[in-house]
Amino acid sequence: MTRKENIKKGSPKKPVSRIGLLQRYAAAPHIVWSVLFVVAPLIFVLYYAFTDASGAFTTANVSAFFTEKYLLIFFRSLKLAVIATAICLLLGYPIAYFISRSKARTQKILILLLMLPMWMNFLIRTYAIMVLIQDTGIINTFLGNFGIDPIHILGTEGAVIIGMVYDYLPFMILPIYSVMAKIDNRLIEAASDLGCNGFGVLRKVILPLSKSGVISGLTMVLVPSISTFYISQKLGGVDTLMIGDVIEQQYTASNYNMTASLSLILMLILLIGLAIVNHYSDDESGGGMVL
């Protein structure tokens, strides 16, 4: 008998590990939750999307989305969402950079101030915008004190964009800030020592390192902006009807089949967009959007 066999024969048996069993038990509540509130609703959406009121199979609901009526509404929603997202990026990026370069205590205060409006109800924030921009609101009253005629904003596409920017701006700032806060100051100092001016440091160091946060912020703002309905109802008008409004109207009218088909197509479009964004995001930098 060889030495290796003696060692193997004399070694005590290892106890059977129960980690795998415990992991299964720990995952059970999550699996049940996912089945009840994710898988089951999707099955119902698929069923209603491809059936009519009598329950018979049909593709009429899905094909109705590709008619001129719904396509115009969808592209209007996409246009307003893209504009609002671009404005959020232009405003949010410098704000995130300023916060990330501040002292630790100042960062905490600024983040708290940024998140305070998010603690209020979404409807209250929307009504607050209405009070500000309506014809007899605070802004026009202030302008009237200087002899400036009221600016009609409420009921226009501009009002809807303002509402989306106000409500979703924190979702742009926070992911960008979380990435920028991890950037090593020594990299910025090294770029400056090698001859880069402020714009060069921004273009060659900060922008590439914060790309994943930007992509994540774009996703977090664009997705809810396309599907929003309450902002457009309260701040917009007849000419600012968005796809979220149509889905809400169909549901209110108990047209569940059309509601499900519109929701399904919108969900697929958003999932395709998220997949494209995820493909070009940098997961290793810690701020990317991972599906």
PDB file of C-alpha atoms in Angstrom:
ATOM      1  CA  MET A   1       0.000   0.000   0.000  1.00  0.00           C
ATOM      2  CA  THR A   2       1.450   3.345  -1.001  1.00  0.00           C
ATOM      3  CA  ARG A   3       1.854   6.363   1.257  1.00  0.00           C
ATOM      4  CA  LYS A   4      -0.840   8.221  -0.673  1.00  0.00           C
ATOM      5  CA  GLU A   5      -3.318   5.377  -0.115  1.00  0.00           C
ATOM      6  CA  ASN A   6      -2.451   5.274   3.616  1.00  0.00           C
ATOM      7  CA  ILE A   7      -3.137   8.995   3.960  1.00  0.00           C
ATOM      8  CA  LYS A   8      -6.411   8.664   2.068  1.00  0.00           C
ATOM      9  CA  LYS A   9      -7.472   5.659   4.183  1.00  0.00           C
ATOM     10  CA  GLY A  10      -6.604   7.289   7.490  1.00  0.00           C
ATOM     11  CA  SER A  11      -8.128  10.690   6.788  1.00  0.00           C
ATOM     12  CA  PRO A  12     -11.420  11.364   8.573  1.00  0.00           C
ATOM     13  CA  LYS A  13     -14.573  11.776   6.520  1.00  0.00           C
ATOM     14  CA  LYS A  14     -15.665  15.370   6.009  1.00  0.00           C
ATOM     15  CA  PRO A  15     -19.148  16.277   7.279  1.00  0.00           C
ATOM     16  CA  VAL A  16     -21.776  16.756   4.618  1.00  0.00           C
ATOM     17  CA  SER A  17     -22.199  20.504   3.923  1.00  0.00           C
ATOM     18  CA  ARG A  18     -25.690  21.929   4.292  1.00  0.00           C
ATOM     19  CA  ILE A  19     -24.889  25.276   2.691  1.00  0.00           C
ATOM     20  CA  GLY A  20     -26.637  24.318  -0.524  1.00  0.00           C
ATOM     21  CA  LEU A  21     -29.828  23.353   1.337  1.00  0.00           C
ATOM     22  CA  LEU A  22     -29.800  26.558   3.392  1.00  0.00           C
ATOM     23  CA  GLN A  23     -29.339  28.609   0.234  1.00  0.00           C
ATOM     24  CA  ARG A  24     -32.398  26.975  -1.283  1.00  0.00           C
ATOM     25  CA  TYR A  25     -34.498  27.726   1.792  1.00  0.00           C
ATOM     26  CA  ALA A  26     -33.234  31.323   1.866  1.00  0.00           C
ATOM     27  CA  ALA A  27     -34.126  31.801  -1.810  1.00  0.00           C
ATOM     28  CA  ALA A  28     -37.614  30.313  -1.426  1.00  0.00           C
ATOM     29  CA  PRO A  29     -39.383  33.570  -0.364  1.00  0.00           C
ATOM     30  CA  HIS A  30     -37.780  35.434  -3.254  1.00  0.00           C
ATOM     31  CA  ILE A  31     -38.855  32.737  -5.720  1.00  0.00           C
ATOM     32  CA  VAL A  32     -42.434  32.777  -4.415  1.00  0.00           C
ATOM     33  CA  TRP A  33     -42.520  36.579  -4.578  1.00  0.00           C
ATOM     34  CA  SER A  34     -41.174  36.574  -8.149  1.00  0.00           C
ATOM     35  CA  VAL A  35     -43.703  33.984  -9.288  1.00  0.00           C
ATOM     36  CA  LEU A  36     -46.661  35.805  -7.715  1.00  0.00           C
ATOM     37  CA  PHE A  37     -45.786  39.391  -8.605  1.00  0.00           C
ATOM     38  CA  VAL A  38     -43.564  39.104 -11.704  1.00  0.00           C
ATOM     39  CA  VAL A  39     -44.186  35.896 -13.628  1.00  0.00           C
ATOM     40  CA  ALA A  40     -47.929  35.633 -13.013  1.00  0.00           C
ATOM     41  CA  PRO A  41     -48.703  39.257 -14.041  1.00  0.00           C
ATOM     42  CA  LEU A  42     -46.633  38.804 -17.214  1.00  0.00           C
ATOM     43  CA  ILE A  43     -48.626  35.702 -18.072  1.00  0.00           C
ATOM     44  CA  PHE A  44     -51.874  37.642 -17.625  1.00  0.00           C
ATOM     45  CA  VAL A  45     -50.539  40.479 -19.798  1.00  0.00           C
ATOM     46  CA  LEU A  46     -49.602  38.010 -22.552  1.00  0.00           C
ATOM     47  CA  TYR A  47     -53.013  36.354 -22.325  1.00  0.00           C
ATOM     48  CA  TYR A  48     -55.026  39.566 -22.565  1.00  0.00           C
ATOM     49  CA  ALA A  49     -52.751  41.013 -25.268  1.00  0.00           C
ATOM     50  CA  PHE A  50     -53.472  38.151 -27.651  1.00  0.00           C
ATOM     51  CA  THR A  51     -57.164  37.633 -26.905  1.00  0.00           C
ATOM     52  CA  ASP A  52     -60.344  39.609 -27.465  1.00  0.00           C
ATOM     53  CA  ALA A  53     -63.215  40.321 -25.101  1.00  0.00           C
ATOM     54  CA  SER A  54     -64.612  36.810 -25.643  1.00  0.00           C
ATOM     55  CA  GLY A  55     -61.259  35.152 -24.938  1.00  0.00           C
ATOM     56  CA  ALA A  56     -60.572  34.144 -28.537  1.00  0.00           C
ATOM     57  CA  PHE A  57     -57.030  34.396 -29.888  1.00  0.00           C
ATOM     58  CA  THR A  58     -56.319  37.528 -31.938  1.00  0.00           C
ATOM     59  CA  THR A  59     -53.443  39.747 -32.987  1.00  0.00           C
ATOM     60  CA  ALA A  60     -55.638  42.775 -33.613  1.00  0.00           C
ATOM     61  CA  ASN A  61     -54.684  44.381 -30.314  1.00  0.00           C
ATOM     62  CA  VAL A  62     -50.965  44.173 -31.041  1.00  0.00           C
ATOM     63  CA  SER A  63     -51.282  45.274 -34.663  1.00  0.00           C
ATOM     64  CA  ALA A  64     -53.344  48.305 -33.559  1.00  0.00           C
ATOM     65  CA  PHE A  65     -50.216  49.761 -31.959  1.00  0.00           C
ATOM     66  CA  PHE A  66     -48.611  50.085 -35.397  1.00  0.00           C
ATOM     67  CA  THR A  67     -51.389  52.272 -36.775  1.00  0.00           C
ATOM     68  CA  GLU A  68     -50.785  55.982 -37.332  1.00  0.00           C
ATOM     69  CA  LYS A  69     -52.798  57.000 -34.258  1.00  0.00           C
ATOM     70  CA  TYR A  70     -50.702  55.101 -31.721  1.00  0.00           C
ATOM     71  CA  LEU A  71     -47.375  55.544 -33.496  1.00  0.00           C
ATOM     72  CA  LEU A  72     -47.752  59.330 -33.404  1.00  0.00           C
ATOM     73  CA  ILE A  73     -48.465  59.190 -29.680  1.00  0.00           C
ATOM     74  CA  PHE A  74     -45.520  56.861 -29.084  1.00  0.00           C
ATOM     75  CA  PHE A  75     -43.062  59.036 -31.009  1.00  0.00           C
ATOM     76  CA  ARG A  76     -44.340  62.118 -29.169  1.00  0.00           C
ATOM     77  CA  SER A  77     -43.684  60.303 -25.893  1.00  0.00           C
ATOM     78  CA  LEU A  78     -40.217  59.325 -27.096  1.00  0.00           C
ATOM     79  CA  LYS A  79     -39.449  62.884 -28.212  1.00  0.00           C
ATOM     80  CA  LEU A  80     -40.469  64.478 -24.909  1.00  0.00           C
ATOM     81  CA  ALA A  81     -38.677  61.768 -22.922  1.00  0.00           C
ATOM     82  CA  VAL A  82     -35.442  62.227 -24.903  1.00  0.00           C
ATOM     83  CA  ILE A  83     -35.554  66.022 -24.473  1.00  0.00           C
ATOM     84  CA  ALA A  84     -36.197  65.708 -20.734  1.00  0.00           C
ATOM     85  CA  THR A  85     -33.400  63.143 -20.397  1.00  0.00           C
ATOM     86  CA  ALA A  86     -30.949  65.374 -22.285  1.00  0.00           C
ATOM     87  CA  ILE A  87     -31.805  68.329 -20.039  1.00  0.00           C
ATOM     88  CA  CYS A  88     -31.388  66.146 -16.947  1.00  0.00           C
ATOM     89  CA  LEU A  89     -27.942  65.120 -18.206  1.00  0.00           C
ATOM     90  CA  LEU A  90     -26.871  68.702 -18.915  1.00  0.00           C
ATOM     91  CA  LEU A  91     -28.015  69.800 -15.468  1.00  0.00           C
ATOM     92  CA  GLY A  92     -27.161  66.664 -13.519  1.00  0.00           C
ATOM     93  CA  TYR A  93     -23.611  66.054 -14.705  1.00  0.00           C
ATOM     94  CA  PRO A  94     -22.073  69.303 -13.389  1.00  0.00           C
ATOM     95  CA  ILE A  95     -24.126  69.030 -10.192  1.00  0.00           C
ATOM     96  CA  ALA A  96     -22.872  65.473  -9.643  1.00  0.00           C
ATOM     97  CA  TYR A  97     -19.298  66.592 -10.310  1.00  0.00           C
ATOM     98  CA  PHE A  98     -19.593  69.496  -7.880  1.00  0.00           C
ATOM     99  CA  ILE A  99     -20.976  67.227  -5.157  1.00  0.00           C
ATOM    100  CA  SER A 100     -18.301  64.574  -5.714  1.00  0.00           C
ATOM    101  CA  ARG A 101     -15.479  67.137  -5.450  1.00  0.00           C
ATOM    102  CA  SER A 102     -16.848  68.666  -2.244  1.00  0.00           C
ATOM    103  CA  LYS A 103     -15.771  67.761   1.277  1.00  0.00           C
ATOM    104  CA  ALA A 104     -17.241  64.626   2.817  1.00  0.00           C
ATOM    105  CA  ARG A 105     -19.534  66.522   5.186  1.00  0.00           C
ATOM    106  CA  THR A 106     -20.682  68.854   2.414  1.00  0.00           C
ATOM    107  CA  GLN A 107     -21.417  65.859   0.195  1.00  0.00           C
ATOM    108  CA  LYS A 108     -23.741  64.390   2.825  1.00  0.00           C
ATOM    109  CA  ILE A 109     -25.619  67.676   3.177  1.00  0.00           C
ATOM    110  CA  LEU A 110     -25.987  68.154  -0.583  1.00  0.00           C
ATOM    111  CA  ILE A 111     -27.166  64.581  -1.122  1.00  0.00           C
ATOM    112  CA  LEU A 112     -29.703  65.041   1.674  1.00  0.00           C
ATOM    113  CA  LEU A 113     -30.997  68.238   0.048  1.00  0.00           C
ATOM    114  CA  LEU A 114     -31.175  66.445  -3.288  1.00  0.00           C
ATOM    115  CA  MET A 115     -33.205  63.565  -1.864  1.00  0.00           C
ATOM    116  CA  LEU A 116     -35.570  65.637   0.274  1.00  0.00           C
ATOM    117  CA  PRO A 117     -38.048  66.287  -2.587  1.00  0.00           C
ATOM    118  CA  MET A 118     -38.056  62.553  -3.364  1.00  0.00           C
ATOM    119  CA  TRP A 119     -39.445  61.883   0.124  1.00  0.00           C
ATOM    120  CA  MET A 120     -42.597  63.773  -0.828  1.00  0.00           C
ATOM    121  CA  ASN A 121     -45.428  62.179  -2.748  1.00  0.00           C
ATOM    122  CA  PHE A 122     -45.080  62.241  -6.530  1.00  0.00           C
ATOM    123  CA  LEU A 123     -48.508  63.862  -6.925  1.00  0.00           C
ATOM    124  CA  ILE A 124     -47.656  66.654  -4.501  1.00  0.00           C
ATOM    125  CA  ARG A 125     -44.497  67.465  -6.432  1.00  0.00           C
ATOM    126  CA  THR A 126     -46.459  67.598  -9.683  1.00  0.00           C
ATOM    127  CA  TYR A 127     -49.045  69.928  -8.157  1.00  0.00           C
ATOM    128  CA  ALA A 128     -46.201  72.116  -6.893  1.00  0.00           C
ATOM    129  CA  ILE A 129     -44.979  72.545 -10.467  1.00  0.00           C
ATOM    130  CA  MET A 130     -48.519  73.490 -11.508  1.00  0.00           C
ATOM    131  CA  VAL A 131     -48.597  76.242  -8.878  1.00  0.00           C
ATOM    132  CA  LEU A 132     -45.288  77.579 -10.167  1.00  0.00           C
ATOM    133  CA  ILE A 133     -45.940  77.657 -13.929  1.00  0.00           C
ATOM    134  CA  GLN A 134     -49.668  78.308 -14.314  1.00  0.00           C
ATOM    135  CA  ASP A 135     -50.769  81.623 -15.817  1.00  0.00           C
ATOM    136  CA  THR A 136     -51.561  83.068 -12.399  1.00  0.00           C
ATOM    137  CA  GLY A 137     -48.773  81.168 -10.678  1.00  0.00           C
ATOM    138  CA  ILE A 138     -45.785  82.343  -8.711  1.00  0.00           C
ATOM    139  CA  ILE A 139     -43.461  82.774 -11.699  1.00  0.00           C
ATOM    140  CA  ASN A 140     -45.915  84.822 -13.795  1.00  0.00           C
ATOM    141  CA  THR A 141     -46.937  86.855 -10.743  1.00  0.00           C
ATOM    142  CA  PHE A 142     -43.285  87.690 -10.138  1.00  0.00           C
ATOM    143  CA  LEU A 143     -42.788  88.648 -13.792  1.00  0.00           C
ATOM    144  CA  GLY A 144     -45.942  90.777 -13.679  1.00  0.00           C
ATOM    145  CA  ASN A 145     -44.408  92.915 -10.933  1.00  0.00           C
ATOM    146  CA  PHE A 146     -41.847  94.036 -13.524  1.00  0.00           C
ATOM    147  CA  GLY A 147     -44.444  94.698 -16.222  1.00  0.00           C
ATOM    148  CA  ILE A 148     -43.740  91.458 -18.122  1.00  0.00           C
ATOM    149  CA  ASP A 149     -46.739  89.736 -19.673  1.00  0.00           C
ATOM    150  CA  PRO A 150     -47.575  86.247 -18.355  1.00  0.00           C
ATOM    151  CA  ILE A 151     -45.878  83.367 -20.118  1.00  0.00           C
ATOM    152  CA  HIS A 152     -48.283  80.578 -21.006  1.00  0.00           C
ATOM    153  CA  ILE A 153     -46.539  77.348 -20.051  1.00  0.00           C
ATOM    154  CA  LEU A 154     -49.158  75.101 -18.478  1.00  0.00           C
ATOM    155  CA  GLY A 155     -50.823  72.833 -21.023  1.00  0.00           C
ATOM    156  CA  THR A 156     -47.862  72.738 -23.399  1.00  0.00           C
ATOM    157  CA  GLU A 157     -45.114  70.241 -24.165  1.00  0.00           C
ATOM    158  CA  GLY A 158     -42.690  72.534 -22.367  1.00  0.00           C
ATOM    159  CA  ALA A 159     -44.651  72.127 -19.139  1.00  0.00           C
ATOM    160  CA  VAL A 160     -44.520  68.341 -19.457  1.00  0.00           C
ATOM    161  CA  ILE A 161     -40.752  68.484 -19.994  1.00  0.00           C
ATOM    162  CA  ILE A 162     -40.337  70.756 -16.965  1.00  0.00           C
ATOM    163  CA  GLY A 163     -42.335  68.328 -14.840  1.00  0.00           C
ATOM    164  CA  MET A 164     -40.292  65.328 -15.965  1.00  0.00           C
ATOM    165  CA  VAL A 165     -36.997  67.139 -15.395  1.00  0.00           C
ATOM    166  CA  TYR A 166     -38.044  68.193 -11.916  1.00  0.00           C
ATOM    167  CA  ASP A 167     -39.282  64.736 -10.914  1.00  0.00           C
ATOM    168  CA  TYR A 168     -36.508  62.644 -12.485  1.00  0.00           C
ATOM    169  CA  LEU A 169     -33.416  64.846 -12.151  1.00  0.00           C
ATOM    170  CA  PRO A 170     -32.247  63.096  -8.933  1.00  0.00           C
ATOM    171  CA  PHE A 171     -32.241  59.784 -10.812  1.00  0.00           C
ATOM    172  CA  MET A 172     -29.642  61.277 -13.145  1.00  0.00           C
ATOM    173  CA  ILE A 173     -27.488  62.896 -10.475  1.00  0.00           C
ATOM    174  CA  LEU A 174     -27.218  60.008  -8.022  1.00  0.00           C
ATOM    175  CA  PRO A 175     -25.717  57.306 -10.310  1.00  0.00           C
ATOM    176  CA  ILE A 176     -23.269  59.786 -11.838  1.00  0.00           C
ATOM    177  CA  TYR A 177     -22.254  61.010  -8.386  1.00  0.00           C
ATOM    178  CA  SER A 178     -21.767  57.442  -7.129  1.00  0.00           C
ATOM    179  CA  VAL A 179     -19.242  56.816  -9.922  1.00  0.00           C
ATOM    180  CA  MET A 180     -17.514  60.181  -9.720  1.00  0.00           C
ATOM    181  CA  ALA A 181     -17.025  59.847  -5.973  1.00  0.00           C
ATOM    182  CA  LYS A 182     -14.861  56.771  -6.650  1.00  0.00           C
ATOM    183  CA  ILE A 183     -12.507  58.562  -9.059  1.00  0.00           C
ATOM    184  CA  ASP A 184      -9.045  58.817  -7.540  1.00  0.00           C
ATOM    185  CA  ASN A 185      -7.919  62.440  -7.209  1.00  0.00           C
ATOM    186  CA  ARG A 186      -4.394  61.328  -8.089  1.00  0.00           C
ATOM    187  CA  LEU A 187      -5.570  60.600 -11.639  1.00  0.00           C
ATOM    188  CA  ILE A 188      -6.808  64.159 -12.012  1.00  0.00           C
ATOM    189  CA  GLU A 189      -3.594  65.534 -10.517  1.00  0.00           C
ATOM    190  CA  ALA A 190      -1.513  63.348 -12.838  1.00  0.00           C
ATOM    191  CA  ALA A 191      -3.439  64.577 -15.876  1.00  0.00           C
ATOM    192  CA  SER A 192      -2.862  68.181 -14.797  1.00  0.00           C
ATOM    193  CA  ASP A 193       0.854  67.539 -14.250  1.00  0.00           C
ATOM    194  CA  LEU A 194       1.110  66.079 -17.745  1.00  0.00           C
ATOM    195  CA  GLY A 195      -0.191  69.294 -19.276  1.00  0.00           C
ATOM    196  CA  CYS A 196      -3.983  68.862 -19.432  1.00  0.00           C
ATOM    197  CA  ASN A 197      -6.053  71.952 -18.786  1.00  0.00           C
ATOM    198  CA  GLY A 198      -9.462  71.796 -17.099  1.00  0.00           C
ATOM    199  CA  PHE A 199     -11.257  70.803 -20.300  1.00  0.00           C
ATOM    200  CA  GLY A 200      -8.622  68.190 -21.096  1.00  0.00           C
ATOM    201  CA  VAL A 201      -8.988  66.607 -17.653  1.00  0.00           C
ATOM    202  CA  LEU A 202     -12.748  66.520 -18.132  1.00  0.00           C
ATOM    203  CA  ARG A 203     -12.526  64.995 -21.602  1.00  0.00           C
ATOM    204  CA  LYS A 204      -9.720  62.489 -21.032  1.00  0.00           C
ATOM    205  CA  VAL A 205     -10.169  61.467 -17.400  1.00  0.00           C
ATOM    206  CA  ILE A 206     -13.519  62.340 -15.834  1.00  0.00           C
ATOM    207  CA  LEU A 207     -15.826  61.620 -18.765  1.00  0.00           C
ATOM    208  CA  PRO A 208     -14.404  58.151 -19.577  1.00  0.00           C
ATOM    209  CA  LEU A 209     -14.379  57.107 -15.920  1.00  0.00           C
ATOM    210  CA  SER A 210     -17.936  58.319 -15.327  1.00  0.00           C
ATOM    211  CA  LYS A 211     -19.397  56.796 -18.508  1.00  0.00           C
ATOM    212  CA  SER A 212     -21.142  53.950 -16.708  1.00  0.00           C
ATOM    213  CA  GLY A 213     -22.841  56.371 -14.306  1.00  0.00           C
ATOM    214  CA  VAL A 214     -24.028  58.469 -17.243  1.00  0.00           C
ATOM    215  CA  ILE A 215     -25.465  55.422 -19.002  1.00  0.00           C
ATOM    216  CA  SER A 216     -27.194  54.304 -15.824  1.00  0.00           C
ATOM    217  CA  GLY A 217     -28.617  57.794 -15.281  1.00  0.00           C
ATOM    218  CA  LEU A 218     -29.860  57.996 -18.865  1.00  0.00           C
ATOM    219  CA  THR A 219     -31.644  54.684 -18.415  1.00  0.00           C
ATOM    220  CA  MET A 220     -33.187  55.614 -15.070  1.00  0.00           C
ATOM    221  CA  VAL A 221     -34.606  58.849 -16.498  1.00  0.00           C
ATOM    222  CA  LEU A 222     -35.586  57.791 -20.014  1.00  0.00           C
ATOM    223  CA  VAL A 223     -37.568  54.677 -19.047  1.00  0.00           C
ATOM    224  CA  PRO A 224     -40.026  56.338 -16.613  1.00  0.00           C
ATOM    225  CA  SER A 225     -40.237  59.440 -18.811  1.00  0.00           C
ATOM    226  CA  ILE A 226     -41.549  57.450 -21.778  1.00  0.00           C
ATOM    227  CA  SER A 227     -44.169  55.621 -19.735  1.00  0.00           C
ATOM    228  CA  THR A 228     -45.283  58.518 -17.521  1.00  0.00           C
ATOM    229  CA  PHE A 229     -48.928  59.561 -17.575  1.00  0.00           C
ATOM    230  CA  TYR A 230     -49.754  61.685 -14.539  1.00  0.00           C
ATOM    231  CA  ILE A 231     -47.280  64.465 -15.403  1.00  0.00           C
ATOM    232  CA  SER A 232     -48.680  64.836 -18.909  1.00  0.00           C
ATOM    233  CA  GLN A 233     -52.259  64.792 -17.608  1.00  0.00           C
ATOM    234  CA  LYS A 234     -51.741  67.563 -15.054  1.00  0.00           C
ATOM    235  CA  LEU A 235     -49.158  69.714 -16.827  1.00  0.00           C
ATOM    236  CA  GLY A 236     -49.982  69.004 -20.467  1.00  0.00           C
ATOM    237  CA  GLY A 237     -53.020  69.327 -22.663  1.00  0.00           C
ATOM    238  CA  VAL A 238     -54.844  67.623 -25.511  1.00  0.00           C
ATOM    239  CA  ASP A 239     -51.809  67.917 -27.775  1.00  0.00           C
ATOM    240  CA  THR A 240     -49.446  66.341 -25.236  1.00  0.00           C
ATOM    241  CA  LEU A 241     -51.121  62.947 -24.939  1.00  0.00           C
ATOM    242  CA  MET A 242     -48.462  60.301 -24.214  1.00  0.00           C
ATOM    243  CA  ILE A 243     -48.466  56.528 -24.482  1.00  0.00           C
ATOM    244  CA  GLY A 244     -48.815  56.207 -20.712  1.00  0.00           C
ATOM    245  CA  ASP A 245     -51.997  58.297 -20.897  1.00  0.00           C
ATOM    246  CA  VAL A 246     -53.434  56.004 -23.576  1.00  0.00           C
ATOM    247  CA  ILE A 247     -52.714  52.905 -21.476  1.00  0.00           C
ATOM    248  CA  GLU A 248     -54.349  54.527 -18.455  1.00  0.00           C
ATOM    249  CA  GLN A 249     -57.398  55.538 -20.526  1.00  0.00           C
ATOM    250  CA  GLN A 250     -57.823  52.045 -21.951  1.00  0.00           C
ATOM    251  CA  TYR A 251     -57.593  50.559 -18.459  1.00  0.00           C
ATOM    252  CA  THR A 252     -60.145  53.040 -17.075  1.00  0.00           C
ATOM    253  CA  ALA A 253     -62.487  52.075 -19.917  1.00  0.00           C
ATOM    254  CA  SER A 254     -62.055  48.382 -18.901  1.00  0.00           C
ATOM    255  CA  ASN A 255     -60.486  47.590 -22.275  1.00  0.00           C
ATOM    256  CA  TYR A 256     -57.989  45.219 -20.689  1.00  0.00           C
ATOM    257  CA  ASN A 257     -57.011  43.578 -23.971  1.00  0.00           C
ATOM    258  CA  MET A 258     -55.816  46.820 -25.551  1.00  0.00           C
ATOM    259  CA  THR A 259     -54.252  47.879 -22.270  1.00  0.00           C
ATOM    260  CA  ALA A 260     -52.243  44.661 -22.105  1.00  0.00           C
ATOM    261  CA  SER A 261     -51.109  44.847 -25.742  1.00  0.00           C
ATOM    262  CA  LEU A 262     -49.898  48.449 -25.440  1.00  0.00           C
ATOM    263  CA  SER A 263     -48.131  47.644 -22.173  1.00  0.00           C
ATOM    264  CA  LEU A 264     -46.512  44.544 -23.661  1.00  0.00           C
ATOM    265  CA  ILE A 265     -45.165  46.353 -26.722  1.00  0.00           C
ATOM    266  CA  LEU A 266     -43.892  49.269 -24.632  1.00  0.00           C
ATOM    267  CA  MET A 267     -42.222  46.838 -22.240  1.00  0.00           C
ATOM    268  CA  LEU A 268     -40.508  45.007 -25.116  1.00  0.00           C
ATOM    269  CA  ILE A 269     -39.270  48.278 -26.603  1.00  0.00           C
ATOM    270  CA  LEU A 270     -37.858  49.346 -23.248  1.00  0.00           C
ATOM    271  CA  LEU A 271     -36.237  45.942 -22.688  1.00  0.00           C
ATOM    272  CA  ILE A 272     -34.540  46.147 -26.080  1.00  0.00           C
ATOM    273  CA  GLY A 273     -33.291  49.624 -25.221  1.00  0.00           C
ATOM    274  CA  LEU A 274     -32.012  48.417 -21.851  1.00  0.00           C
ATOM    275  CA  ALA A 275     -30.235  45.499 -23.510  1.00  0.00           C
ATOM    276  CA  ILE A 276     -28.465  47.887 -25.898  1.00  0.00           C
ATOM    277  CA  VAL A 277     -27.511  50.176 -23.026  1.00  0.00           C
ATOM    278  CA  ASN A 278     -26.290  47.227 -20.984  1.00  0.00           C
ATOM    279  CA  HIS A 279     -24.145  46.046 -23.903  1.00  0.00           C
ATOM    280  CA  TYR A 280     -22.267  49.342 -24.061  1.00  0.00           C
ATOM    281  CA  SER A 281     -22.035  49.952 -20.316  1.00  0.00           C
ATOM    282  CA  ASP A 282     -18.871  49.271 -18.324  1.00  0.00           C
ATOM    283  CA  ASP A 283     -19.940  46.892 -15.585  1.00  0.00           C
ATOM    284  CA  GLU A 284     -16.548  46.874 -13.884  1.00  0.00           C
ATOM    285  CA  SER A 285     -16.676  50.547 -12.986  1.00  0.00           C
ATOM    286  CA  GLY A 286     -19.536  49.984 -10.601  1.00  0.00           C
ATOM    287  CA  GLY A 287     -22.129  52.325 -12.051  1.00  0.00           C
ATOM    288  CA  GLY A 288     -23.364  50.532 -15.110  1.00  0.00           C
ATOM    289  CA  MET A 289     -26.846  49.206 -15.717  1.00  0.00           C
ATOM    290  CA  VAL A 290     -26.850  45.440 -15.454  1.00  0.00           C
ATOM    291  CA  LEU A 291     -29.834  43.382 -16.574  1.00  0.00           C
TER     292      LEU A 291
END
